Short mmCIF file of C-alpha atoms in Angstrom, two decimals:
data_model
loop_
_atom_site.label_atom_id
_atom_site.label_comp_id
_atom_site.label_asym_id
_atom_site.label_seq_id
_atom_site.Cartn_x
_atom_site.Cartn_y
_atom_site.Cartn_z
CA MET A 959 13.21 8.24 26.71
CA LEU A 960 10.75 7.82 23.99
CA LEU A 961 12.65 8.35 20.92
CA ASN A 962 15.89 6.52 22.62
CA ASP A 963 13.50 3.32 23.24
CA THR A 964 11.95 3.29 20.04
CA ALA A 965 15.45 3.94 18.31
CA LEU A 966 16.61 0.71 20.55
CA ILE A 967 13.83 -1.53 19.45
CA TYR A 968 13.67 -0.05 15.74
CA GLY A 969 17.43 -1.08 15.33
CA ARG A 970 16.76 -4.55 16.98
CA TYR A 971 14.31 -5.49 14.26
CA LEU A 972 16.26 -3.57 11.52
CA ARG A 973 18.98 -5.93 12.05
CA GLN A 974 17.02 -9.16 11.76
CA SER A 975 15.54 -8.00 8.49
CA LEU A 976 19.16 -7.24 7.07
CA ARG A 977 19.95 -10.40 8.28
CA SER A 978 17.20 -11.85 6.15
CA ARG A 979 18.53 -10.35 2.65
CA PHE A 980 16.56 -12.96 0.82
CA ALA A 981 13.33 -12.25 2.51
CA LEU A 982 13.79 -8.56 1.94
CA LEU A 983 14.07 -8.82 -1.80
CA PHE A 984 11.39 -11.60 -2.16
CA GLY A 985 8.94 -9.32 -0.69
CA VAL A 986 9.03 -6.93 -3.76
CA LEU A 987 8.45 -9.79 -6.11
CA THR A 988 4.49 -10.24 -6.54
CA PRO A 989 4.40 -6.30 -7.45
CA LEU A 990 7.32 -7.14 -9.82
CA LEU A 991 5.56 -9.92 -11.71
CA TYR A 992 2.59 -7.84 -12.11
CA LEU A 993 4.81 -4.86 -13.56
CA LEU A 994 6.26 -7.53 -15.90
CA PHE A 995 3.60 -9.53 -17.33
CA TYR A 996 0.13 -7.33 -16.25
CA GLY A 997 1.69 -3.68 -16.96
CA PRO A 998 2.26 -4.48 -20.84
CA LEU A 999 -0.96 -5.39 -21.54
CA LEU A 1000 -2.54 -2.13 -20.45
CA THR A 1001 -0.30 -0.18 -22.76
CA ARG A 1002 -3.15 0.05 -25.19
CA LEU A 1003 -6.24 0.45 -23.31
CA PRO A 1004 -8.30 3.38 -22.86
CA LEU A 1005 -7.62 3.63 -18.71
CA GLY A 1006 -10.14 6.72 -18.55
CA ALA A 1007 -7.21 8.56 -16.43
CA GLY A 1008 -4.43 11.25 -16.75
CA GLY A 1009 -1.35 9.69 -17.87
CA SER A 1010 0.39 6.61 -19.29
CA SER A 1011 -0.78 3.22 -18.18
CA TRP A 1012 2.32 3.28 -16.29
CA GLN A 1013 1.26 5.94 -14.31
CA VAL A 1014 -1.90 4.37 -13.37
CA LEU A 1015 -0.46 0.63 -12.33
CA VAL A 1016 2.84 1.81 -10.47
CA PRO A 1017 1.10 3.88 -7.98
CA GLY A 1018 -1.41 0.82 -7.38
CA LEU A 1019 1.65 -1.24 -7.22
CA LEU A 1020 3.34 0.42 -4.89
CA LEU A 1021 0.26 0.72 -2.17
CA GLN A 1022 -0.27 -2.90 -3.27
CA LEU A 1023 3.06 -3.98 -1.71
CA GLY A 1024 2.23 -1.87 1.47
CA LEU A 1025 -1.18 -3.32 1.86
CA PHE A 1026 -0.28 -6.90 1.78
CA GLY A 1027 3.16 -6.73 3.64
CA ALA A 1028 2.14 -4.62 6.19
CA LEU A 1029 -1.08 -6.18 7.10
CA PHE A 1030 0.74 -9.61 7.60
CA ALA A 1031 3.44 -8.44 9.97
CA GLY A 1032 1.43 -9.41 13.13
CA PHE A 1033 2.47 -12.83 12.24
CA THR A 1034 5.80 -12.12 14.00
CA ILE A 1035 4.44 -10.61 16.81
CA ILE A 1036 2.34 -14.55 17.53
CA VAL A 1037 6.07 -16.22 17.13
CA GLU A 1038 7.43 -13.70 19.72
CA LYS A 1039 4.33 -14.20 22.17
CA GLY A 1040 4.83 -17.99 21.64
CA GLN A 1041 8.77 -17.97 22.24
CA GLY A 1042 8.20 -15.27 25.49
CA VAL A 1043 10.30 -13.10 23.50
CA LEU A 1044 7.46 -10.39 24.09
CA GLU A 1045 6.41 -10.70 27.49
CA ARG A 1046 10.33 -10.32 28.56
CA MET A 1047 10.30 -7.10 26.52
CA ARG A 1048 7.22 -6.16 28.15
CA VAL A 1049 8.46 -6.42 31.83
CA THR A 1050 11.24 -3.87 30.95
CA PRO A 1051 10.87 -0.01 31.52
CA VAL A 1052 11.08 0.32 27.55
CA SER A 1053 7.85 2.31 26.69
CA ARG A 1054 5.11 0.67 25.20
CA LEU A 1055 4.68 3.08 22.27
CA ALA A 1056 8.41 2.34 21.59
CA LEU A 1057 7.88 -1.17 21.37
CA LEU A 1058 4.97 -0.70 18.42
CA LEU A 1059 6.80 2.59 17.21
CA GLY A 1060 9.87 0.72 16.22
CA ARG A 1061 8.69 -2.28 14.78
CA VAL A 1062 6.03 0.03 12.53
CA LEU A 1063 9.47 2.00 11.52
CA ARG A 1064 11.29 -0.94 10.62
CA ASP A 1065 8.74 -1.92 8.55
CA ALA A 1066 7.98 1.05 6.67
CA THR A 1067 11.82 1.17 6.08
CA VAL A 1068 11.78 -2.16 4.50
CA PHE A 1069 8.78 -1.22 2.41
CA VAL A 1070 9.98 1.94 1.46
CA PHE A 1071 13.37 0.02 0.33
CA GLN A 1072 10.96 -2.20 -1.92
CA ALA A 1073 8.85 0.53 -3.32
CA VAL A 1074 12.12 2.01 -4.33
CA LEU A 1075 13.47 -1.16 -6.17
CA LEU A 1076 9.74 -1.44 -7.68
CA VAL A 1077 9.78 2.10 -9.25
CA LEU A 1078 13.32 1.77 -10.59
CA ALA A 1079 12.09 -1.38 -12.64
CA ALA A 1080 9.27 0.64 -13.66
CA LEU A 1081 11.43 3.24 -14.82
CA VAL A 1082 13.45 0.73 -17.29
CA MET A 1083 10.01 -0.40 -18.58
CA GLY A 1084 9.02 2.89 -19.73
CA LEU A 1085 7.82 4.68 -16.34
CA ARG A 1086 7.78 8.57 -16.72
CA ALA A 1087 6.62 10.35 -13.59
CA PRO A 1088 8.01 13.55 -11.94
CA LEU A 1089 10.58 13.29 -9.40
CA ALA A 1090 8.16 14.87 -6.62
CA GLY A 1091 5.54 12.47 -7.56
CA ILE A 1092 7.48 9.82 -6.96
CA LEU A 1093 8.61 10.69 -3.87
CA THR A 1094 5.02 11.35 -2.87
CA GLY A 1095 4.20 7.98 -3.81
CA PHE A 1096 6.83 6.46 -1.06
CA ALA A 1097 5.72 9.04 1.56
CA PHE A 1098 2.25 7.83 1.00
CA VAL A 1099 3.56 4.17 0.97
CA ALA A 1100 5.25 4.66 4.40
CA LEU A 1101 2.12 6.25 6.09
CA LEU A 1102 0.04 3.21 4.77
CA THR A 1103 3.08 0.91 6.37
CA LEU A 1104 2.67 2.56 9.62
CA SER A 1105 -1.12 2.47 9.69
CA LEU A 1106 -1.86 -1.40 8.68
CA ALA A 1107 1.09 -2.60 10.47
CA SER A 1108 0.03 -1.09 13.89
CA LEU A 1109 -3.53 -2.71 13.47
CA SER A 1110 -2.19 -5.90 12.24
CA TYR A 1111 0.36 -6.17 15.27
CA ALA A 1112 -2.89 -5.41 17.80
CA LEU A 1113 -4.53 -8.05 15.88
CA GLY A 1114 -1.56 -10.58 16.66
CA MET A 1115 -1.74 -9.61 20.23
CA LYS A 1116 -5.18 -10.55 20.56
CA VAL A 1117 -5.29 -13.96 18.47
CA ARG A 1118 -3.84 -16.71 19.76
CA THR A 1119 -2.61 -18.91 16.88
CA PRO A 1120 -1.30 -17.94 12.86
CA GLN A 1121 -4.65 -19.89 11.95
CA GLU A 1122 -6.39 -17.38 13.37
CA PHE A 1123 -4.83 -14.58 12.53
CA GLY A 1124 -4.35 -15.73 8.69
CA PRO A 1125 -8.22 -16.26 7.35
CA LEU A 1126 -8.97 -12.71 9.24
CA ILE A 1127 -6.38 -10.94 7.28
CA ASN A 1128 -7.55 -12.53 4.27
CA ALA A 1129 -10.81 -11.14 4.60
CA VAL A 1130 -9.82 -7.68 4.85
CA SER A 1131 -6.63 -7.74 2.40
CA MET A 1132 -8.77 -9.21 -0.86
CA PRO A 1133 -11.71 -6.81 -0.78
CA SER A 1134 -9.24 -3.72 0.14
CA MET A 1135 -7.47 -4.69 -3.05
CA LEU A 1136 -10.79 -5.16 -5.37
CA LEU A 1137 -12.34 -2.21 -4.20
CA SER A 1138 -9.37 0.51 -3.97
CA GLY A 1139 -8.59 0.22 -7.57
CA LEU A 1140 -5.16 -0.71 -7.24
CA MET A 1141 -5.02 -2.42 -10.43
CA LEU A 1142 -7.47 -0.33 -12.49
CA PRO A 1143 -9.20 3.06 -11.96
CA MET A 1144 -12.79 2.58 -10.07
CA THR A 1145 -13.86 5.14 -12.80
CA LEU A 1146 -13.91 2.24 -15.23
CA ALA A 1147 -16.34 0.35 -12.82
CA PRO A 1148 -20.08 0.49 -12.92
CA ALA A 1149 -21.34 3.35 -10.89
CA TRP A 1150 -22.92 1.37 -7.92
CA LEU A 1151 -19.40 -0.60 -7.69
CA ASP A 1152 -17.59 3.15 -7.89
CA VAL A 1153 -19.71 4.32 -5.09
CA LEU A 1154 -18.78 1.28 -2.70
CA SER A 1155 -15.37 1.61 -3.24
CA HIS A 1156 -15.06 5.14 -1.70
CA CYS A 1157 -16.06 3.32 1.65
CA VAL A 1158 -12.74 1.44 1.24
CA PRO A 1159 -9.88 4.42 2.93
CA PHE A 1160 -7.25 3.32 0.37
CA ARG A 1161 -9.03 4.49 -2.45
CA TYR A 1162 -8.19 8.15 -1.66
CA LEU A 1163 -4.63 6.86 -1.35
CA VAL A 1164 -4.73 4.80 -4.62
CA ASP A 1165 -6.14 8.24 -6.36
CA ALA A 1166 -3.62 10.71 -4.91
CA VAL A 1167 -0.73 8.98 -5.64
CA ARG A 1168 -1.97 8.79 -9.50
CA ASP A 1169 -2.49 12.58 -9.21
CA ALA A 1170 1.07 12.75 -7.94
CA TYR A 1171 2.84 10.66 -10.43
CA VAL A 1172 1.36 13.20 -13.35
CA GLY A 1173 2.21 15.98 -11.35
CA HIS A 1174 -1.10 17.41 -10.23
CA TYR A 1175 -0.41 18.17 -6.56
CA ALA A 1176 -3.50 20.30 -5.63
CA SER A 1177 -6.17 17.93 -6.80
CA ALA A 1178 -9.08 17.24 -4.43
CA HIS A 1179 -7.77 13.68 -4.90
CA MET A 1180 -4.32 14.39 -3.21
CA LEU A 1181 -6.28 16.61 -0.51
CA TYR A 1182 -8.32 13.82 0.28
CA GLY A 1183 -5.38 11.28 0.27
CA VAL A 1184 -3.47 13.29 2.73
CA LEU A 1185 -6.08 13.76 5.13
CA VAL A 1186 -7.40 9.79 5.11
CA ALA A 1187 -3.53 8.57 5.11
CA VAL A 1188 -2.40 10.83 7.96
CA GLY A 1189 -5.85 10.30 10.20
CA PHE A 1190 -5.82 6.74 9.34
CA ALA A 1191 -2.44 6.47 10.55
CA ALA A 1192 -3.21 8.52 13.77
CA LEU A 1193 -5.81 6.10 14.81
CA ALA A 1194 -4.35 2.79 13.70
CA VAL A 1195 -1.00 3.70 16.03
CA THR A 1196 -3.47 5.11 19.00
CA VAL A 1197 -5.46 1.48 18.50
CA GLY A 1198 -1.94 -0.60 18.48
CA THR A 1199 -0.40 1.43 21.74
CA ARG A 1200 -3.78 0.88 23.45
CA VAL A 1201 -3.57 -2.89 22.67
CA PHE A 1202 0.26 -3.41 23.64
CA ARG A 1203 -0.47 -1.63 26.87
CA THR A 1204 -3.27 -3.88 28.08
CA ALA A 1205 -2.77 -7.13 26.31
CA GLY A 1206 -2.18 -9.56 28.83
CA ALA A 1207 -1.97 -7.30 31.83
#
C-alpha cells in the first residue's frame, strides 16, 4: 500500500511539473549563469584542490541547485493548505509517509534532471570528469533534495503564510551556501572559518562530490559525505513524516 500510495502522489505532482516546462527549465538558470559568467574567472586561479577549476565549481553548483530549490519546496504546501487540497488528501486512507515521499521524490526527479542539463553545459565549457564521478554527483543531489524538501514541507505545514516561510528559509540558505564551500573550497578560507564550516553538513557533501569528480572514490571525504547524506536524509524524512501525521490533528 505504501508503494502504491507513493506512486500515486508522485505521479500527480510529476504531471504538474511536466505541465510547467518553463518553470522546469527556469530552475536551472541561476546555476547556469554562475557556470557561464563565474566559471571562466576561476580557470587560472590556484584553488588549492585537486583537478581543474571546473571540477571544483561544478560539484558546488550541483549541490547549490538542490540546496536552494529544495529549501523553497515548502511554499507549495502553504498554497495547498490555503486551497484545502491538503486537508482533502489527509482525510483519505492514503499513507501519511506517502504524502511526503511522493512530493520529495518528484522534487528529486526534477532537480536531478536539472543537474543533468547543468553538467551537459559544463562538459561543453571544458569540464572533464569520470562518468562514475558524475553519476555520484547526481546521487548526492537526489539525497540532498530528499532531505531538504522533507524539512521544507514540514516547515510549510507549521507556518501559516508565505511571509513567515520566506525569511526563515533565507536565514538558513545563505549561511549554508557561504559556509559549505559551494563556490570555492573552504581550504582557501582562514583557519577559523574552515573550522566553523565543518559544523555545516553540506560541507561534507561538497567535498565528497569534488573527490568523485577527480576519481577519488575511497577517500575520507567520500566516506564522511555518504554517512552525512544518508543520515541527514533518514532524519529529515522521519521529521517530515511525523509533522504530516500530527499537523492539524
